[in-house]
Structure formats: C-alpha cells, structure tokens
Amino acid sequence: MSDFNRRDFIRLATGATLASSALGFPGLLLGATPKVVVIGGGVGGCTVAKYLRKLDPKLEVTLIETKKTYTSCFMSNEVLSGDRTLESLTFDYEGLKRHGVNVVIDYVSAIDPSKKLVFTAGGDQFGYDACVVSPGVDFKWETIEGYDETVAETIPHAWFAGPQTQTLRRQIESMPEGGKVIIVAPPNPFKCPPGPYERAAQIAMYCKHHKPRAKIIILDPKDRFSKQGLFRQGWSQLYGFGTENSMIEWIGAAGGGTVEAIDPSTRTLQAEIEEFQADVINIIPPQKAGKVAFASDLVDGDWCPVNKLTFESSRHPNVYVLGDASSAAKMPKSAYAASSQAKVAAAAIVARFNGIEPGEPTFVNTCYSILGEEHGISVAAVYALNRDSNTIESIKGAGGLSPMDASPEQRKREVSYAHSWFKNLIEDMMM
Amino acid sequence: MRRKTVFAILSLLALAPIITQAAGPTAAALAFTCAGCHGTDGSSVGPSSPSIAQMDPEVFIDAMQAYKGDQSHSTIMNRIAKGYSDEQIKGMAWFFAKQKLRLQPQQHDPQLARLGAELHDKYCEKCHEDGGRPGDAGTLAGQWMPYLEYAMADYIAGKRPYPRKMQRKVDAAIKDQGDKATSALIHYYGSQH
C-alpha cells in the first residue's frame, strides 16, 4: 500500500480528519517505523496491542507483562461454585504473537516520559513513540488493620484470579456444614462493581447442594451496589434472601457493614458496630491504580487522569492509560470497558502517527453476572464523549439493566450469552 | 444582499469546522465495540451470540431497527440498539457486510441434520440460498445453534416479526415433520462450517 493509500485507509478506519502540521510526528511520515510499548497483558493491554497491529501492520508493538499466562478475573467467581476450573480461564500470549506483537515477560519498574523510555526489573530498556499503560488495580493495604499481603495468603482477596481463587474454593469446600462465609466488599470505585455480589451467589450455588445450612454474609461499606435490585431478586428466588432461612445476608454501611480491622488468628472482623467471626473470610480491599502508574507519575490521587478523546495521560504526553487504572468516569472498571477504551486509544495513536486528528470516540460496556446455573443478569451502556466536561456519558434512552421479574427462560438465555461474552472478549483481545 | 443575511452566512461558515467534527464516530469505530460479544469483525466464537460478519446490510438494519423499536424480543440487544442513530446503524451494517465470515465446527446430530437438509431444500432454500450461506436473507449456515434455537422459539411465540413469507414456510415445515422440524433445521445449519 502506498503511503497515500495507507493514510486514506487509516483515516477511514479511525475517523480522523487532516490535522494542522503542528500535530503528529512529521518525521515518522518519512518512513521510520513508529514504536509502541504496551505495559500490562490484561484486557486493555492485549486489546490495544492487537488493534494497533490491525489498524497499521507496520507498527512495532511490544507488550511487557510479568506473567507468562493470562488468567481472566471475569468468570472467575464460577471457580468458587465449582462450575469452572481456573485452567479454563488461563490463556497464553501465542495468539498476540501471531498478530505480530512482540511479547516480553518482565516487570516494568518505571517509565521516563521525558526520555520516552521504559525500564524493566530485568535491566532492559525500551524506547517508544507512544507508551500504553494498562496495569489494572492495586490494593490499599493500609486501610483494614491487620490485613496485608502475607495475611492474604490464608485469608484471600481472590480479586486477581489465580492461586487465591483456588485457596478460597478449597476453604469453602472444607468448611463444616452450617459454616459461615464472610465477604468484605470494597468501597467505590473498584474493579468489577457487581463482582462481590455475584461471588456471594456463586458460593451459595455450591453450598445449596453441599452445605445447605451454610450462611454467606456480605459486609459492605456502601449503602447501594451495582445491579442491586436484580441481585436481591435473584438471591431471593434462588437462596431465600429476605427470609429467616436466607443463605445470603447483606449488611450495608447503615447497618454497620464497614470493616475496620481483622484478627487473622481467630478469623474475627471488627466492623463499625459489632464483631463478626466466620469459618471463611474473603476480604476485597479498597483499590487504586497499579504500581507502575504511581512509579511513573501518572496518578492524581488514586487513579490516572486522561484525555478521554484519546486516553492520553493528562500528566505526561505520549503516555496513554487504559482500563481499571484510568479515571474514565462514567465508565465502570470492567473488562468490556477496558476493551472499548483500548480500541479508541489504538485508533487515536495510529491517527497521531499519521499526523491526523483523532476521530470521535464511541464506547460500549456490557457486563454479565451469573447467580445460579440458569440465572444470568446483565447491564449495558453505549457511551459518547462530552468534550466540554471531558466526561464519557451514557447515551440517554439506551442501555440499562436486565428487566426485573424476567421469565426463567430469559434468565437462562443470559447465562448462555454471558458465556459467549466471555469467549468473544478473550478472542477479541488475544486470539 | 442585506447586511444581516451576510452576517448570518459568515457565522455559519465559521461554525462549519465544528459541525464537521461533530459528525460522530466512524462505522469501523462503532463496529469495533460489538466484538466483545460478536467476535473480532463479527465472527463469533460462540456458544450463542450470533456471528454478524458478511451479513446482508438490509437484514442487519431491519434487525437493529426491530431491537431499537422493541419489535423484536431480545435479552440485551434492545438496550444496546437504542444507543445508535439510523445513520450509525447503516454504517455498521455496511462495515459488517464487508467482513469475511469465519465459522467454527459445532456438535450436531448427523441424522437430524440430514432431515434438516431436506426440510431446508423444501421450505427455506428459496430465500436462504445455498444452504443458508451469506446472501440476501439472514445467514443460517454455520450460525451458532443456541442462537438459532432462541430465534426460532421467538418467531413461533410471536415475539419476533417474521420477514416476508417466512411464517407460512415455518408452519408448513412443522406440519410436515412436527416439533422435530425446527431442531432438524438447526442441526443442519450447525453441521455446516
């Protein structure tokens, strides 16, 4: 393809219009290969790498990730009910390599935005024309007294799918009949807003068959949560929620659900009003952007501010921040949101390399929760950018939740579509 | 020309670049957001969300408009379709029409599929040509079987509007083979890849 045609193609694909000569990288138009370094091999990082190569196969794209394989957090609550293995959520990076992405397994210690260099713990450095940072979340360990990374080995957070997911599954399997599980939900904002409540349902799904007198209590520092009406309805249809024999109990902020401290030796939680003791405790700590974002001066408070037209950092030029770590209000911190943002960023980066303005961004979020073998619910939104307020706003009249009181057939179909959503999201990011 | 009119025209010209910028996202940008459920460029890897690659643009537009107007039963598409203008739907339709459909093998009952093939030739082939491969009616060959089951159940229950002569043909196929007819057809389509 000649450069003229390639430019034309990119303009069509990215929606870009010709920009003034002040924008872009004039030098790159003369034939140099632009380099993109992507940090983080999750949904945001993989999707941006794949779509950069898809939009412009001439780009040199390097993705740096610490783990050799990816294990998805979405659908990992199904491991707790026993419906799924952790292996079924684990994928290698061979698919990305087939798209021409250079995959490096190393730990990024920091970015130097002034020199446009990425440094790794392994001692390597990578130069870039654009750097995409998609590190996901990290925990604010200091917030619950007595809970730290070491304690989390035995009282798991299981908020990154992996060994802790299996630890939590084993603990639930080995607790006595009539045992008590406590899930400590985090304050907003956090990754996967419906996750703690789906988790309660997935644990109940296992207990219903194997430990029918078990109790699952959610201690929550909030008074409202994602898909609340649908969760309460599903819990009540499946697990007796709202009755005296309910398997699931939810205690919000007003009821004293905020947890302040833990004594790991007795598995006792000190909440605002009273103490709670349990056989199995799962603490999902408060969250902030991943480590590399802090090490590279990309945060303002807990998260990374970005220009939502391109997802370029508001703090450093040529660095883009995607997914959970970015401050992308009003999109939730979800896998689908990260995927959608990655495509906007990929198009904006390619447009920039070609000296053209980025196109108008468009976003979608869809998110499923599975409450029982045949009970799925979802939330969806279509978003556009309000440039004046730099806010991603959902389009009025569209999106929203699955209807309340839907038929069993409808809830069953949503389970099957949830599994499709999982498979296609994975395929779209790394296959 | 009166001064006021000239001023009005000049102001409009000054606004022109802003108007151009507000043209909205491209068809490709819009279509990319579908991939999380319908697969990269519209070829779904299943198990139930349908592939939409290589789909006839008119069929795509009719389907989206029916979701948008709550004329067609769905789980999530009625909520999503409302987020797009008629122009944007048209743009996505043409984007997907140009993508090559990639199919995956599916588990099916060969005996049922053979019966389905006969029923297809008799009742469906006239519109869904070439065994239901991409054409100017909806793609059936290789489509995900759970999706076909949902769609057929919804047609029969009156929750999804039948296009053209389809109701008569479906009724005739059911009269011919009873309840087996739809599952035979679905197994036939699932057998193709």
XYZ file of C-alpha atoms in Angstrom:
624
model
C 0.000 0.000 0.000
C 1.458 3.401 -0.862
C 1.682 5.917 1.958
C -1.091 7.959 0.416
C -3.412 4.960 0.325
C -2.389 3.848 3.751
C -3.203 7.293 5.098
C -6.538 7.161 3.375
C -7.267 3.771 4.843
C -6.310 4.872 8.329
C -8.462 7.955 8.007
C -11.411 5.746 7.115
C -10.720 3.325 9.927
C -10.051 5.856 12.656
C -12.379 8.604 11.536
C -9.581 11.086 11.617
C -9.566 14.299 9.651
C -6.454 16.121 8.449
C -4.849 17.982 11.289
C -2.718 21.073 11.279
C 1.001 20.483 10.798
C 1.526 21.205 14.485
C 0.051 17.811 15.383
C 1.542 14.410 14.882
C 5.041 13.263 14.117
C 6.157 14.712 10.779
C 9.421 12.741 10.939
C 7.547 9.453 11.082
C 5.819 10.125 7.792
C 9.209 9.855 6.095
C 9.321 6.126 6.695
C 10.546 5.482 10.254
C 8.667 2.656 11.996
C 6.799 4.035 14.988
C 7.289 2.070 18.196
C 4.589 1.421 20.765
C 5.333 -0.149 24.139
C 2.324 -1.590 25.965
C 2.626 -2.257 29.702
C 0.267 -4.906 31.068
C -1.113 -8.061 29.458
C -4.720 -7.804 30.607
C -7.771 -6.841 28.595
C -6.693 -3.223 27.989
C -3.086 -4.026 27.091
C -3.738 -7.043 24.868
C -6.641 -5.417 23.023
C -4.704 -2.227 22.294
C -1.722 -4.273 21.041
C -3.884 -6.397 18.742
C -5.866 -3.444 17.371
C -2.757 -1.287 16.817
C -1.367 -4.017 14.562
C -4.768 -4.489 12.937
C -5.067 -0.771 12.120
C -1.460 -0.425 10.985
C 0.557 -3.612 10.431
C 3.719 -1.516 10.025
C 3.806 -0.565 13.696
C 6.371 -2.125 16.012
C 4.359 -3.145 19.073
C 5.964 -4.596 22.232
C 3.830 -5.792 25.135
C 5.506 -6.234 28.522
C 3.793 -8.431 31.120
C 5.061 -10.059 34.310
C 3.237 -13.405 33.982
C 3.726 -15.970 31.214
C -0.015 -16.624 31.001
C -3.142 -14.579 31.455
C -5.924 -15.675 33.827
C -9.136 -13.733 33.467
C -10.840 -12.305 36.520
C -14.159 -12.157 34.716
C -15.908 -15.526 35.147
C -13.512 -16.485 37.960
C -16.366 -16.453 40.504
C -17.561 -19.577 38.662
C -14.490 -21.379 40.042
C -15.952 -20.849 43.536
C -19.174 -22.707 42.699
C -17.161 -25.455 41.053
C -18.724 -24.743 37.665
C -15.409 -23.913 36.086
C -11.690 -24.623 36.531
C -9.007 -21.977 36.747
C -7.374 -23.608 33.705
C -10.436 -22.760 31.619
C -9.700 -19.082 32.358
C -5.983 -19.276 31.547
C -4.514 -18.381 28.154
C -1.021 -17.902 26.722
C 0.198 -14.979 24.614
C 0.838 -17.008 21.435
C -2.214 -15.507 19.734
C -0.868 -11.977 20.187
C 2.483 -13.074 18.771
C 0.652 -14.329 15.684
C -0.644 -10.773 15.265
C 2.981 -9.610 15.183
C 3.112 -8.323 18.744
C 6.489 -8.707 20.454
C 5.686 -10.165 23.905
C 8.264 -9.648 26.662
C 7.906 -11.289 30.090
C 9.443 -8.863 32.569
C 8.430 -6.408 35.285
C 8.274 -2.737 34.351
C 9.763 -0.689 37.162
C 9.046 2.760 35.691
C 8.611 4.934 32.635
C 10.683 8.019 31.979
C 8.271 10.175 29.962
C 10.872 12.868 29.237
C 13.299 10.392 27.642
C 10.459 8.191 26.306
C 11.978 5.094 27.872
C 10.504 2.118 29.720
C 12.743 0.392 32.286
C 12.315 -3.193 33.433
C 13.449 -5.043 36.560
C 15.307 -7.394 34.222
C 17.600 -4.481 33.318
C 16.229 -3.827 29.835
C 15.043 -0.536 28.473
C 12.615 0.091 25.632
C 12.261 3.344 23.679
C 8.833 4.360 22.446
C 6.933 6.876 20.356
C 3.772 6.018 22.290
C 3.512 4.073 25.543
C 0.247 2.474 26.661
C -0.104 1.690 30.362
C -2.791 -0.777 31.401
C -1.695 -2.120 34.788
C -5.091 -2.749 36.368
C -5.628 -2.157 40.076
C -3.511 -2.477 43.182
C -4.738 -2.663 46.807
C -4.683 -0.009 49.504
C -3.419 -2.469 52.112
C -3.193 0.041 54.948
C -6.973 0.529 55.126
C -8.037 -2.587 57.100
C -5.950 -3.031 60.239
C -4.318 -6.433 60.421
C -4.806 -7.248 56.728
C -1.747 -7.319 54.496
C -0.205 -9.280 51.647
C 1.012 -12.073 53.942
C -2.339 -12.492 55.694
C -3.976 -12.590 52.246
C -2.258 -15.931 51.619
C -4.617 -17.543 54.149
C -7.487 -15.024 54.167
C -7.624 -14.476 50.426
C -8.829 -11.473 48.464
C -9.121 -13.641 45.315
C -9.627 -10.392 43.395
C -6.936 -11.391 40.923
C -7.850 -14.781 39.521
C -5.138 -17.289 40.398
C -3.870 -19.289 43.378
C -6.034 -17.275 45.806
C -9.171 -18.197 43.869
C -8.295 -21.843 44.465
C -7.472 -21.204 48.132
C -10.905 -19.659 48.630
C -12.587 -22.546 46.795
C -10.769 -25.128 48.972
C -11.664 -23.265 52.175
C -15.345 -23.243 51.241
C -15.203 -26.942 50.347
C -13.594 -27.868 53.654
C -15.683 -25.716 55.997
C -18.243 -27.648 58.098
C -21.901 -27.907 57.117
C -23.660 -24.893 58.621
C -20.410 -22.907 58.301
C -20.231 -19.180 57.809
C -18.520 -17.289 54.954
C -17.958 -13.535 55.117
C -17.216 -11.433 52.037
C -15.875 -7.961 52.813
C -16.846 -5.723 49.867
C -14.719 -2.683 48.954
C -15.745 0.992 48.759
C -16.220 2.662 45.342
C -14.569 2.833 42.914
C -13.272 -0.686 42.435
C -12.791 -3.172 39.643
C -15.843 -5.250 38.702
C -18.630 -3.452 40.625
C -21.068 -6.430 40.623
C -18.278 -8.933 41.457
C -18.683 -9.267 45.246
C -22.439 -9.850 44.909
C -22.076 -12.389 42.113
C -19.435 -14.063 44.278
C -21.935 -14.455 47.134
C -24.374 -16.109 44.703
C -21.711 -18.432 43.259
C -20.673 -19.565 46.748
C -24.353 -20.075 47.614
C -24.770 -22.117 44.424
C -22.150 -24.557 45.738
C -23.492 -24.527 49.312
C -27.085 -25.141 48.218
C -26.018 -28.594 47.015
C -23.284 -29.433 49.509
C -23.820 -27.408 52.703
C -27.450 -26.293 52.677
C -27.297 -24.734 56.167
C -24.304 -22.515 55.325
C -24.509 -18.710 55.593
C -22.835 -16.138 53.396
C -22.657 -12.624 54.819
C -21.554 -9.606 52.801
C -20.158 -6.771 54.915
C -20.306 -3.645 52.784
C -19.057 -0.090 53.429
C -21.672 1.135 50.900
C -25.434 1.517 51.082
C -26.007 0.686 47.430
C -24.336 -1.564 44.921
C -24.338 -2.479 41.246
C -27.436 -4.299 39.883
C -28.809 -4.209 43.442
C -32.476 -4.837 42.615
C -31.625 -7.734 40.313
C -29.250 -9.285 42.820
C -31.809 -9.059 45.624
C -34.456 -10.607 43.387
C -32.137 -13.377 42.178
C -30.863 -14.114 45.692
C -34.432 -14.346 46.942
C -35.581 -16.626 44.095
C -32.588 -18.927 44.444
C -31.303 -18.646 48.008
C -34.207 -17.427 50.142
C -32.904 -13.875 50.511
C -35.169 -11.769 52.717
C -36.487 -14.787 54.660
C -35.299 -16.066 58.009
C -33.566 -19.005 56.374
C -31.765 -16.943 53.753
C -28.390 -18.329 52.783
C -27.195 -14.805 51.858
C -27.249 -11.789 54.121
C -26.120 -8.286 53.125
C -25.122 -5.687 55.717
C -24.584 -2.228 54.243
C -22.945 0.882 55.727
C -26.054 1.945 57.623
C -26.230 -1.478 59.275
C -22.583 -1.356 60.380
C -21.063 -3.115 57.349
C -17.822 -1.125 57.300
C -14.939 -3.356 58.421
C -12.127 -1.665 60.330
C -9.830 -4.472 61.454
C -9.223 -8.212 61.368
C -7.705 -10.644 63.836
C -6.481 -13.378 61.472
C -5.724 -15.869 64.269
C -9.376 -16.068 65.359
C -10.867 -15.046 61.986
C -12.692 -12.175 63.669
C -13.628 -8.959 61.929
C -14.144 -5.716 63.779
C -16.898 -3.830 61.975
C -18.297 -0.442 62.863
C -20.991 -1.705 65.257
C -20.149 -5.290 66.147
C -17.665 -8.135 65.682
C -18.131 -10.967 63.194
C -16.481 -14.365 63.322
C -16.504 -16.747 60.356
C -15.153 -20.063 59.069
C -14.056 -18.495 55.782
C -13.267 -14.810 55.227
C -12.758 -13.145 51.859
C -11.576 -9.542 52.050
C -11.669 -7.469 48.874
C -9.555 -4.443 49.863
C -10.053 -0.836 48.697
C -8.298 -0.163 45.399
C -6.078 2.250 43.461
C -4.195 2.231 40.142
C -1.476 -0.392 39.592
C 2.103 0.163 40.833
C 3.677 1.320 37.573
C 1.227 4.219 37.409
C 2.484 5.504 40.769
C 6.143 4.850 39.893
C 5.742 6.834 36.646
C 3.932 9.901 37.993
C 0.698 9.120 36.149
C -1.718 9.408 39.068
C -3.714 12.202 40.575
C -4.976 10.753 43.852
C -5.674 7.031 43.371
C -6.252 6.941 39.604
C -4.784 8.211 36.321
C -6.423 11.232 34.695
C -6.665 11.019 30.888
C -7.939 12.998 27.936
C -10.936 10.822 27.080
C -10.751 11.630 23.393
C -7.542 9.587 23.120
C -6.825 8.148 26.615
C -3.552 10.055 26.632
C -2.407 10.844 30.170
C -3.195 14.373 31.321
C 0.134 14.317 33.169
C 2.607 13.176 30.510
C 2.403 13.365 26.716
C 2.738 10.217 24.570
C 1.709 8.014 27.501
C -1.789 6.517 27.395
C -3.584 4.913 30.349
C -6.391 2.389 29.830
C -8.763 0.230 31.768
C -9.164 -0.039 35.536
C -6.208 2.279 36.302
C -7.589 5.190 34.297
C -10.033 7.683 35.602
C -12.640 7.089 32.892
C -15.834 8.287 34.502
C -18.585 7.456 33.917
C -17.475 4.072 32.606
C -17.160 1.314 35.208
C -13.903 -0.527 35.839
C -14.843 -3.587 33.790
C -13.237 -5.838 31.185
C -15.576 -4.697 28.426
C -14.894 -1.036 29.258
C -11.131 -1.651 29.025
C -11.598 -3.373 25.654
C -13.682 -0.485 24.343
C -11.186 2.123 25.599
C -8.298 0.160 24.059
C -9.852 0.431 20.593
C -10.341 4.187 20.982
C -6.721 4.593 22.120
C -5.377 2.374 19.289
C -7.198 4.455 16.669
C -6.018 7.711 18.287
C -2.377 6.556 18.366
C -2.450 5.443 14.734
C -4.083 8.729 13.719
C -1.397 10.646 15.564
C 1.458 8.758 13.885
C -0.099 9.785 10.594
C -0.454 13.427 11.522
C -4.229 13.373 11.576
C -6.702 14.266 14.279
C -8.372 11.504 16.293
C -11.903 10.532 15.371
C -14.918 10.860 17.617
C -14.733 8.125 20.253
C -17.540 5.642 20.920
C -17.738 3.171 23.796
C -19.812 0.234 24.974
C -19.930 -1.628 28.241
C -21.701 -4.927 28.762
C -21.333 -6.907 31.936
C -22.962 -10.193 32.957
C -23.368 -11.770 36.376
C -24.324 -15.400 36.915
C -26.353 -16.039 40.071
C -27.338 -19.657 39.501
C -26.989 -22.475 36.947
C -29.784 -20.923 34.903
C -29.901 -17.369 36.218
C -27.959 -14.611 34.439
C -28.390 -10.830 34.545
C -26.669 -8.012 32.685
C -26.061 -4.301 32.463
C -25.248 -2.474 29.228
C -24.467 1.071 28.127
C -23.487 2.883 24.946
C -21.344 5.953 25.613
C -20.261 9.116 23.827
C -17.727 11.726 24.890
C -18.876 15.090 26.179
C -15.824 17.120 25.165
C -16.744 20.162 27.242
C -16.657 18.267 30.510
C -14.204 15.516 29.379
C -16.807 13.025 30.618
C -17.855 9.787 28.970
C -21.634 9.894 29.185
C -24.052 7.077 28.526
C -26.495 7.794 25.734
C -29.903 8.578 27.146
C -32.678 6.100 26.422
C -30.183 3.299 25.741
C -28.533 0.730 27.978
C -29.635 -0.230 31.449
C -30.273 -3.416 33.353
C -31.980 -6.700 32.552
C -35.645 -6.254 33.416
C -36.878 -7.155 36.894
C -39.304 -10.122 37.062
C -37.992 -11.595 33.797
C -39.036 -15.135 32.890
C -36.841 -18.106 33.865
C -36.231 -18.673 30.126
C -34.883 -15.127 29.801
C -32.552 -15.527 32.802
C -31.350 -18.843 31.359
C -30.552 -17.260 27.998
C -28.496 -14.601 29.748
C -26.257 -17.332 31.212
C -25.582 -18.624 27.730
C -24.922 -15.094 26.440
C -22.627 -14.485 29.434
C -20.511 -17.436 28.327
C -20.473 -16.054 24.765
C -19.417 -12.670 26.082
C -16.534 -14.334 27.935
C -15.324 -16.341 24.924
C -15.587 -13.491 22.445
C -13.980 -10.941 24.746
C -10.987 -13.260 25.180
C -10.861 -13.989 21.462
C -11.044 -10.288 20.611
C -8.193 -9.401 22.970
C -5.629 -12.111 22.364
C -6.547 -14.693 19.709
C -27.772 41.057 -0.018
C -28.758 42.563 3.259
C -26.078 43.030 5.851
C -27.860 40.800 8.375
C -28.049 37.885 5.912
C -24.370 38.212 5.015
C -23.508 38.138 8.694
C -25.649 35.026 9.218
C -23.915 33.212 6.346
C -20.486 34.194 7.632
C -21.336 32.904 11.096
C -22.484 29.619 9.609
C -19.212 29.283 7.706
C -17.269 29.928 10.883
C -19.186 27.119 12.569
C -18.581 24.682 9.712
C -15.448 23.020 11.115
C -17.240 22.352 14.390
C -20.163 20.831 12.530
C -17.767 18.577 10.592
C -16.110 17.481 13.800
C -19.448 16.588 15.353
C -20.055 14.105 12.521
C -19.589 11.354 15.065
C -17.670 8.097 15.224
C -16.845 6.166 12.057
C -18.608 2.924 11.172
C -15.424 0.989 11.983
C -15.123 2.604 15.419
C -18.767 1.773 16.138
C -18.412 -1.777 14.840
C -15.282 -2.432 16.930
C -17.377 -2.076 20.095
C -19.542 -5.080 19.080
C -16.603 -7.504 19.036
C -16.646 -8.314 22.757
C -19.834 -10.319 22.194
C -19.916 -10.936 18.433
C -16.186 -11.660 17.891
C -13.487 -9.681 16.089
C -15.043 -8.203 12.932
C -18.298 -10.034 13.664
C -17.263 -13.698 13.585
C -18.452 -15.010 16.938
C -16.658 -17.912 18.621
C -19.897 -18.900 20.364
C -21.501 -20.589 22.119
C -24.599 -18.485 21.472
C -24.086 -14.883 20.378
C -24.561 -14.903 16.619
C -21.951 -14.112 14.007
C -22.777 -10.910 12.154
C -19.881 -10.818 9.667
C -20.814 -10.864 5.981
C -24.430 -10.218 6.897
C -26.716 -8.651 4.333
C -26.842 -4.927 5.224
C -30.618 -4.733 4.899
C -31.098 -7.718 7.195
C -28.725 -6.076 9.682
C -30.596 -2.773 9.547
C -34.013 -4.470 9.906
C -32.776 -6.469 12.883
C -31.265 -3.435 14.634
C -34.326 -1.297 13.981
C -36.590 -4.036 15.326
C -34.490 -4.199 18.520
C -34.395 -0.418 18.754
C -38.168 -0.191 18.466
C -38.781 -3.127 20.848
C -40.446 -5.026 17.999
C -38.099 -7.972 18.384
C -37.572 -9.886 21.618
C -34.021 -9.958 22.990
C -32.031 -10.167 26.197
C -29.643 -7.242 25.722
C -29.818 -6.023 22.104
C -32.917 -3.900 22.650
C -30.956 -1.937 25.261
C -27.884 -1.578 23.039
C -29.595 -0.773 19.722
C -31.237 2.300 21.259
C -27.786 3.880 21.574
C -27.398 4.352 17.809
C -28.841 6.672 15.169
C -30.281 5.341 11.912
C -27.159 6.589 10.098
C -24.859 4.826 12.546
C -26.788 1.569 12.161
C -26.455 1.872 8.395
C -22.715 2.441 8.753
C -22.275 -0.627 10.947
C -24.390 -2.687 8.520
C -22.015 -1.918 5.670
C -18.959 -2.483 7.829
C -20.081 -5.995 8.790
C -21.306 -6.794 5.270
C -17.707 -6.418 4.092
C -16.155 -8.726 6.715
C -15.412 -12.337 5.864
C -17.403 -14.796 7.974
C -15.228 -17.320 9.811
C -17.151 -20.372 11.022
C -16.378 -22.935 13.712
C -17.419 -26.587 13.850
C -20.348 -27.381 16.170
C -21.586 -30.590 17.754
C -24.683 -31.783 15.947
C -26.743 -34.890 15.337
C -25.958 -36.040 11.771
C -29.271 -37.888 11.395
C -31.294 -34.833 12.415
C -29.068 -32.707 10.164
C -29.932 -34.939 7.171
C -33.638 -34.453 7.811
C -32.966 -30.727 8.266
C -31.224 -30.576 4.897
C -34.344 -31.995 3.214
C -36.604 -29.556 5.043
C -34.300 -26.691 4.159
C -34.426 -27.524 0.442
C -38.183 -27.768 0.556
C -39.091 -24.728 2.660
C -36.125 -22.386 3.195
C -33.742 -22.553 0.226
C -35.761 -20.191 -1.918
C -34.857 -17.227 0.324
C -31.866 -18.582 2.309
C -29.966 -19.668 -0.798
C -27.016 -22.040 -0.965
C -27.945 -23.863 2.246
C -28.273 -20.598 4.154
C -24.786 -19.269 3.371
C -24.335 -15.462 3.433
C -26.708 -13.932 0.909
C -29.584 -11.516 0.862
C -31.515 -13.255 3.632
C -30.198 -13.950 7.142
C -27.132 -16.218 7.340
C -28.086 -19.637 8.740
C -25.264 -21.960 7.648
C -22.793 -22.342 10.490
C -24.702 -19.914 12.704
C -24.490 -20.710 16.418
C -27.154 -23.279 17.244
C -28.321 -21.876 20.617
C -28.922 -18.531 18.905
C -30.952 -20.233 16.156
C -32.978 -22.011 18.838
C -33.768 -18.739 20.617
C -34.627 -17.000 17.359
C -36.940 -19.800 16.165
C -38.652 -20.029 19.569
C -39.246 -16.276 19.458
C -40.635 -16.369 15.881
C -43.005 -19.183 16.773
C -44.102 -17.464 20.004
C -44.865 -14.289 18.050
C -42.141 -12.330 19.871
C -40.146 -11.621 16.730
C -41.662 -10.391 13.473
C -41.457 -12.889 10.593
C -39.934 -11.379 7.448
C -41.859 -11.780 4.169
C -43.206 -15.318 3.627
C -41.323 -16.964 6.457
C -44.287 -17.732 8.720
C -46.041 -19.785 6.017
C -42.875 -21.742 5.329
C -42.174 -22.419 9.023
C -45.785 -23.530 9.551
C -45.502 -25.852 6.549
C -42.227 -27.373 7.786
C -43.782 -28.006 11.222
C -46.872 -29.543 9.608
C -44.529 -31.794 7.611
C -42.335 -33.061 10.481
C -43.915 -31.843 13.726
C -41.839 -30.500 16.602
C -38.770 -32.189 15.125
C -38.761 -29.742 12.202
C -37.062 -26.784 13.857
C -34.428 -28.816 15.673
C -33.697 -30.713 12.424
C -33.165 -27.427 10.600
C -30.959 -26.094 13.412
C -28.825 -29.255 13.379
C -28.486 -28.949 9.611
C -27.284 -25.324 9.869
C -24.994 -26.237 12.769
C -23.476 -29.047 10.666
C -22.152 -26.575 8.098
C -18.873 -24.778 8.668
